[in-house]
Amino acid sequence: MNVVFTEEFASQQFDDEPLFELMATNIAHQGYSIHPNALPPSLLNNLYQYVQTMSDGQFKRAGIGREDNLMLNNFVRKDEVCWINGESDAGKIWLDWSASLQRYLNQHLFLGLFSFESHFAHYSPGDYYKKHKDAFKGEANRVLSLVVYLNSDWLQEDGGELVIYQDETQEEIVKVMPSFGTIVAFLSEEFPHEVLPAHRDRYSIAGWFRVNTSGIDKVDPPR
Ligand code: OGA
Ligand code: MN
C-alpha cells in the first residue's frame, strides 16, 4: 500500500463518533475492541509521516515496571520507545484525538479515565514483548490500553502479531497483525498479551488511560 493522501482528502472532516461508539460497545461487552483501518486518515497520515522522520536516537530501550522502579529486561521485552508529550504536531494531534476518545468513553462507560500516557514503539527485526499485563488488580491505575499500528504492507510472514489471551484459562483469544491503521483497546487489568518476534521494523503507538490515584499525601498529575 502506498500511503499518500491528498491535501483535500486529509482535510476532510472525519466523524469519530461511529468508531468511538463501536469501541465503547465492544469494551462493555467483551473488554476489548479491535478495528482495522478505523482511524481518521489525517491523524494516521500525520503519525506515519512523523514516525518516518524519527531517528533511532529518539527511541530509548523500554523498561518494565513503574517509572521509579524501572528495570531493563532483555528477556521480557526488546522494543525501544519514545514518549509522546505533544511537542510535535503529530503528537499534539494524537493527544487531542485520544482526549476525545477519553471523553466519549467516560460519558458512555463511566470509566472515570483521568489521564493518558503514550509512546511510539519501535521493534527492530527479532524484537518481541513476552506475555504480560499492563496493570495489576488492586493497583488500579492503568485502566484501558490502546495500541495503534503504523506499518504499511504488513504481511503474515513479517510476524510481530499482538496475541491477546484469556486471563483465567490463558487461552488465545485473538492474534492481531500490526497493520497500518489498526486500533486495539483492552482493559489493562484483564488481558495478558504479548508481541511475537517481528521480522521487519515494526512501529506502533501504545497508550494507557489511567484513573486518578491521588491520595491525601500523593498528587497524581497527568504526564
Ligand atoms: C505494550 C504492548 C502491544 C503491541 O507496549 O505494553 O503490549 O502490539 N504493546 O505493540
Ligand atoms: Mn502491553
Short mmCIF file of C-alpha atoms and ligand atoms in Angstrom, two decimals:
data_model
loop_
_atom_site.label_atom_id
_atom_site.label_comp_id
_atom_site.label_asym_id
_atom_site.label_seq_id
_atom_site.Cartn_x
_atom_site.Cartn_y
_atom_site.Cartn_z
CA MET A 1 0.00 0.00 0.00
CA ASN A 2 1.29 3.37 -0.91
CA VAL A 3 0.29 5.76 1.82
CA VAL A 4 -0.28 9.01 0.02
CA PHE A 5 -3.07 11.39 0.90
CA THR A 6 -4.02 14.50 -0.97
CA GLU A 7 -4.45 17.73 0.99
CA GLU A 8 -8.12 17.70 0.13
CA PHE A 9 -8.62 14.16 1.40
CA ALA A 10 -6.60 14.79 4.55
CA SER A 11 -8.53 17.92 5.46
CA GLN A 12 -11.96 16.36 5.07
CA GLN A 13 -13.97 16.30 8.26
CA PHE A 14 -13.85 12.87 9.81
CA ASP A 15 -16.60 11.73 12.14
CA ASP A 16 -15.01 9.91 15.09
CA GLU A 17 -18.32 9.03 16.67
CA PRO A 18 -19.06 5.73 14.84
CA LEU A 19 -15.65 4.31 15.84
CA PHE A 20 -15.92 5.57 19.42
CA GLU A 21 -19.38 4.03 19.68
CA LEU A 22 -18.17 0.66 18.38
CA MET A 23 -15.21 0.74 20.75
CA ALA A 24 -17.43 1.54 23.74
CA THR A 25 -19.83 -1.27 22.84
CA ASN A 26 -17.02 -3.80 22.35
CA ILE A 27 -15.32 -2.82 25.60
CA ALA A 28 -18.59 -3.01 27.53
CA HIS A 29 -19.43 -6.46 26.14
CA GLN A 30 -16.08 -8.22 25.84
CA GLY A 31 -13.45 -5.98 27.42
CA TYR A 32 -11.55 -5.43 24.20
CA SER A 33 -12.02 -3.86 20.79
CA ILE A 34 -10.11 -4.34 17.53
CA HIS A 35 -10.70 -2.32 14.38
CA PRO A 36 -8.63 -2.46 11.21
CA ASN A 37 -8.28 0.73 9.24
CA ALA A 38 -10.52 2.73 11.50
CA LEU A 39 -8.61 5.87 12.40
CA PRO A 40 -9.12 9.25 10.71
CA PRO A 41 -6.85 9.33 7.62
CA SER A 42 -5.42 12.75 8.54
CA LEU A 43 -4.40 11.51 12.01
CA LEU A 44 -2.83 8.35 10.59
CA ASN A 45 -1.08 10.27 7.86
CA ASN A 46 0.43 12.67 10.41
CA LEU A 47 1.63 9.91 12.71
CA TYR A 48 3.00 7.86 9.84
CA GLN A 49 4.92 10.78 8.33
CA TYR A 50 6.26 11.72 11.75
CA VAL A 51 7.46 8.24 12.66
CA GLN A 52 9.35 8.10 9.34
CA THR A 53 11.31 11.21 10.33
CA MET A 54 12.21 9.97 13.80
CA SER A 55 15.81 8.94 14.25
CA ASP A 56 16.98 5.85 16.13
CA GLY A 57 18.39 8.22 18.76
CA GLN A 58 14.89 9.37 19.72
CA PHE A 59 13.97 5.86 20.80
CA LYS A 60 15.17 4.52 24.16
CA ARG A 61 15.23 0.97 25.46
CA ALA A 62 11.89 0.24 27.07
CA GLY A 63 11.74 -0.74 30.71
CA ILE A 64 9.27 -2.74 32.74
CA GLY A 65 7.64 -1.72 35.98
CA ARG A 66 6.88 1.70 37.29
CA GLU A 67 8.99 4.66 36.44
CA ASP A 68 10.58 4.85 39.89
CA ASN A 69 11.46 1.18 39.70
CA LEU A 70 12.34 0.80 36.08
CA MET A 71 14.04 -2.39 35.03
CA LEU A 72 15.61 -3.14 31.68
CA ASN A 73 14.96 -6.76 30.96
CA ASN A 74 16.07 -8.18 27.66
CA PHE A 75 14.26 -11.39 28.31
CA VAL A 76 10.85 -9.73 28.66
CA ARG A 77 10.96 -7.01 26.05
CA LYS A 78 13.33 -5.71 23.43
CA ASP A 79 11.48 -2.79 21.89
CA GLU A 80 12.50 0.87 22.07
CA VAL A 81 10.12 3.68 22.92
CA CYS A 82 9.70 7.44 22.69
CA TRP A 83 7.13 9.05 24.99
CA ILE A 84 4.68 11.46 23.36
CA ASN A 85 4.48 14.82 25.07
CA GLY A 86 2.76 16.93 22.43
CA GLU A 87 5.88 18.79 21.28
CA SER A 88 5.43 17.67 17.67
CA ASP A 89 2.34 18.47 15.59
CA ALA A 90 1.73 14.75 15.13
CA GLY A 91 1.99 14.22 18.89
CA LYS A 92 -0.47 17.07 19.53
CA ILE A 93 -3.00 15.72 17.05
CA TRP A 94 -2.69 12.27 18.60
CA LEU A 95 -3.16 13.59 22.14
CA ASP A 96 -6.21 15.62 21.03
CA TRP A 97 -7.73 12.58 19.40
CA SER A 98 -7.10 10.34 22.41
CA ALA A 99 -8.56 13.02 24.67
CA SER A 100 -11.79 12.97 22.66
CA LEU A 101 -11.86 9.17 22.89
CA GLN A 102 -11.34 9.50 26.66
CA ARG A 103 -14.26 11.96 26.91
CA TYR A 104 -16.52 9.69 24.88
CA LEU A 105 -15.68 6.58 26.93
CA ASN A 106 -16.14 8.46 30.20
CA GLN A 107 -19.56 9.68 29.07
CA HIS A 108 -20.72 6.30 27.84
CA LEU A 109 -18.96 3.75 30.05
CA PHE A 110 -18.34 5.76 33.21
CA LEU A 111 -14.78 4.54 33.36
CA GLY A 112 -13.52 7.66 35.12
CA LEU A 113 -10.47 7.87 32.87
CA PHE A 114 -8.37 10.71 34.20
CA SER A 115 -5.13 10.87 32.27
CA PHE A 116 -3.36 9.36 29.30
CA GLU A 117 0.24 8.41 28.69
CA SER A 118 1.56 7.07 25.39
CA HIS A 119 4.70 6.34 23.45
CA PHE A 120 5.85 5.43 20.00
CA ALA A 121 7.41 1.98 19.98
CA HIS A 122 9.91 0.54 17.55
CA TYR A 123 10.54 -3.19 17.33
CA SER A 124 13.62 -3.99 15.24
CA PRO A 125 13.72 -7.36 13.49
CA GLY A 126 13.89 -10.01 16.22
CA ASP A 127 12.33 -7.80 18.92
CA TYR A 128 9.38 -9.02 20.99
CA TYR A 129 7.49 -8.38 24.20
CA LYS A 130 6.73 -11.52 26.21
CA LYS A 131 3.33 -12.21 27.73
CA HIS A 132 2.48 -9.57 30.31
CA LYS A 133 -0.33 -7.43 31.71
CA ASP A 134 -0.29 -3.65 31.58
CA ALA A 135 -1.76 -3.29 35.07
CA PHE A 136 -2.37 -5.39 38.13
CA LYS A 137 -5.56 -5.76 40.11
CA GLY A 138 -5.62 -3.71 43.26
CA GLU A 139 -3.14 -1.25 41.85
CA ALA A 140 -5.96 0.35 39.86
CA ASN A 141 -4.02 2.71 37.75
CA ARG A 142 -3.83 1.82 34.10
CA VAL A 143 -7.42 1.05 33.13
CA LEU A 144 -7.54 0.91 29.35
CA SER A 145 -4.69 0.06 26.97
CA LEU A 146 -4.69 1.44 23.45
CA VAL A 147 -2.46 0.40 20.55
CA VAL A 148 -2.30 1.83 17.03
CA TYR A 149 -0.14 0.41 14.25
CA LEU A 150 1.78 2.39 11.66
CA ASN A 151 3.13 -0.28 9.29
CA SER A 152 2.11 -0.25 5.66
CA ASP A 153 2.01 -3.50 3.71
CA TRP A 154 2.49 -5.74 6.73
CA LEU A 155 2.47 -9.39 5.67
CA GLN A 156 1.77 -12.57 7.61
CA GLU A 157 5.42 -13.59 7.29
CA ASP A 158 6.51 -10.31 8.93
CA GLY A 159 5.38 -11.74 12.30
CA GLY A 160 5.10 -9.20 15.11
CA GLU A 161 1.48 -10.07 15.92
CA LEU A 162 -0.16 -8.95 19.13
CA VAL A 163 -1.65 -12.02 20.84
CA ILE A 164 -4.36 -11.43 23.44
CA TYR A 165 -5.15 -14.17 25.99
CA GLN A 166 -7.99 -15.04 28.33
CA ASP A 167 -6.94 -14.32 31.89
CA GLU A 168 -8.31 -17.42 33.65
CA THR A 169 -7.58 -20.06 31.02
CA GLN A 170 -4.64 -18.36 29.28
CA GLU A 171 -6.30 -19.42 26.04
CA GLU A 172 -5.54 -17.35 23.00
CA ILE A 173 -8.44 -15.02 22.15
CA VAL A 174 -7.12 -13.28 19.08
CA LYS A 175 -3.97 -12.57 17.09
CA VAL A 176 -3.71 -9.10 15.54
CA MET A 177 -1.42 -8.16 12.66
CA PRO A 178 0.19 -4.75 13.27
CA SER A 179 -1.20 -3.34 10.03
CA PHE A 180 -1.45 0.32 9.16
CA GLY A 181 -4.41 1.97 10.88
CA THR A 182 -5.49 -0.94 13.08
CA ILE A 183 -6.53 0.18 16.55
CA VAL A 184 -6.76 -2.12 19.56
CA ALA A 185 -8.12 -1.29 23.00
CA PHE A 186 -8.45 -3.61 26.01
CA LEU A 187 -8.96 -3.43 29.76
CA SER A 188 -5.44 -3.28 31.15
CA GLU A 189 -6.07 -5.48 34.20
CA GLU A 190 -7.98 -8.18 32.34
CA PHE A 191 -5.92 -9.34 29.40
CA PRO A 192 -2.47 -10.90 29.30
CA HIS A 193 -0.92 -10.23 25.90
CA GLU A 194 2.36 -10.49 24.04
CA VAL A 195 4.09 -9.27 20.91
CA LEU A 196 5.56 -12.09 18.82
CA PRO A 197 9.02 -11.51 17.30
CA ALA A 198 8.82 -9.07 14.41
CA HIS A 199 10.76 -9.90 11.26
CA ARG A 200 10.87 -6.34 9.98
CA ASP A 201 10.80 -2.92 11.63
CA ARG A 202 7.51 -2.55 13.45
CA TYR A 203 6.14 0.85 14.51
CA SER A 204 3.22 1.47 16.83
CA ILE A 205 1.84 3.75 19.48
CA ALA A 206 0.92 2.23 22.81
CA GLY A 207 -1.03 4.27 25.33
CA TRP A 208 -2.81 3.87 28.64
CA PHE A 209 -5.73 5.69 30.16
CA ARG A 210 -5.41 5.89 33.89
CA VAL A 211 -7.71 6.68 36.76
CA ASN A 212 -6.76 9.26 39.33
CA THR A 213 -4.91 7.54 42.17
CA SER A 214 -4.29 10.72 44.16
CA GLY A 215 -4.45 10.34 47.90
CA ILE A 216 -4.05 12.80 50.74
CA ASP A 217 -0.27 12.62 50.65
CA LYS A 218 0.12 11.98 46.96
CA VAL A 219 -0.52 14.02 43.85
CA ASP A 220 -1.02 12.19 40.61
CA PRO A 221 -0.88 14.67 37.76
CA PRO A 222 -1.27 13.61 34.17
CA ARG A 223 2.09 13.14 32.49
C1 OGA B 1 2.85 -2.71 25.32
C2 OGA B 1 2.23 -3.68 24.39
C3 OGA B 1 1.43 -4.23 22.18
C4 OGA B 1 1.75 -4.00 20.74
O1 OGA B 1 3.58 -1.81 24.84
O2 OGA B 1 2.62 -2.84 26.54
O3 OGA B 1 1.72 -4.67 24.87
O4 OGA B 1 1.10 -4.67 19.91
N1 OGA B 1 2.20 -3.43 23.06
O5 OGA B 1 2.62 -3.21 20.41
MN MN B 2 1.28 -4.37 26.99
#
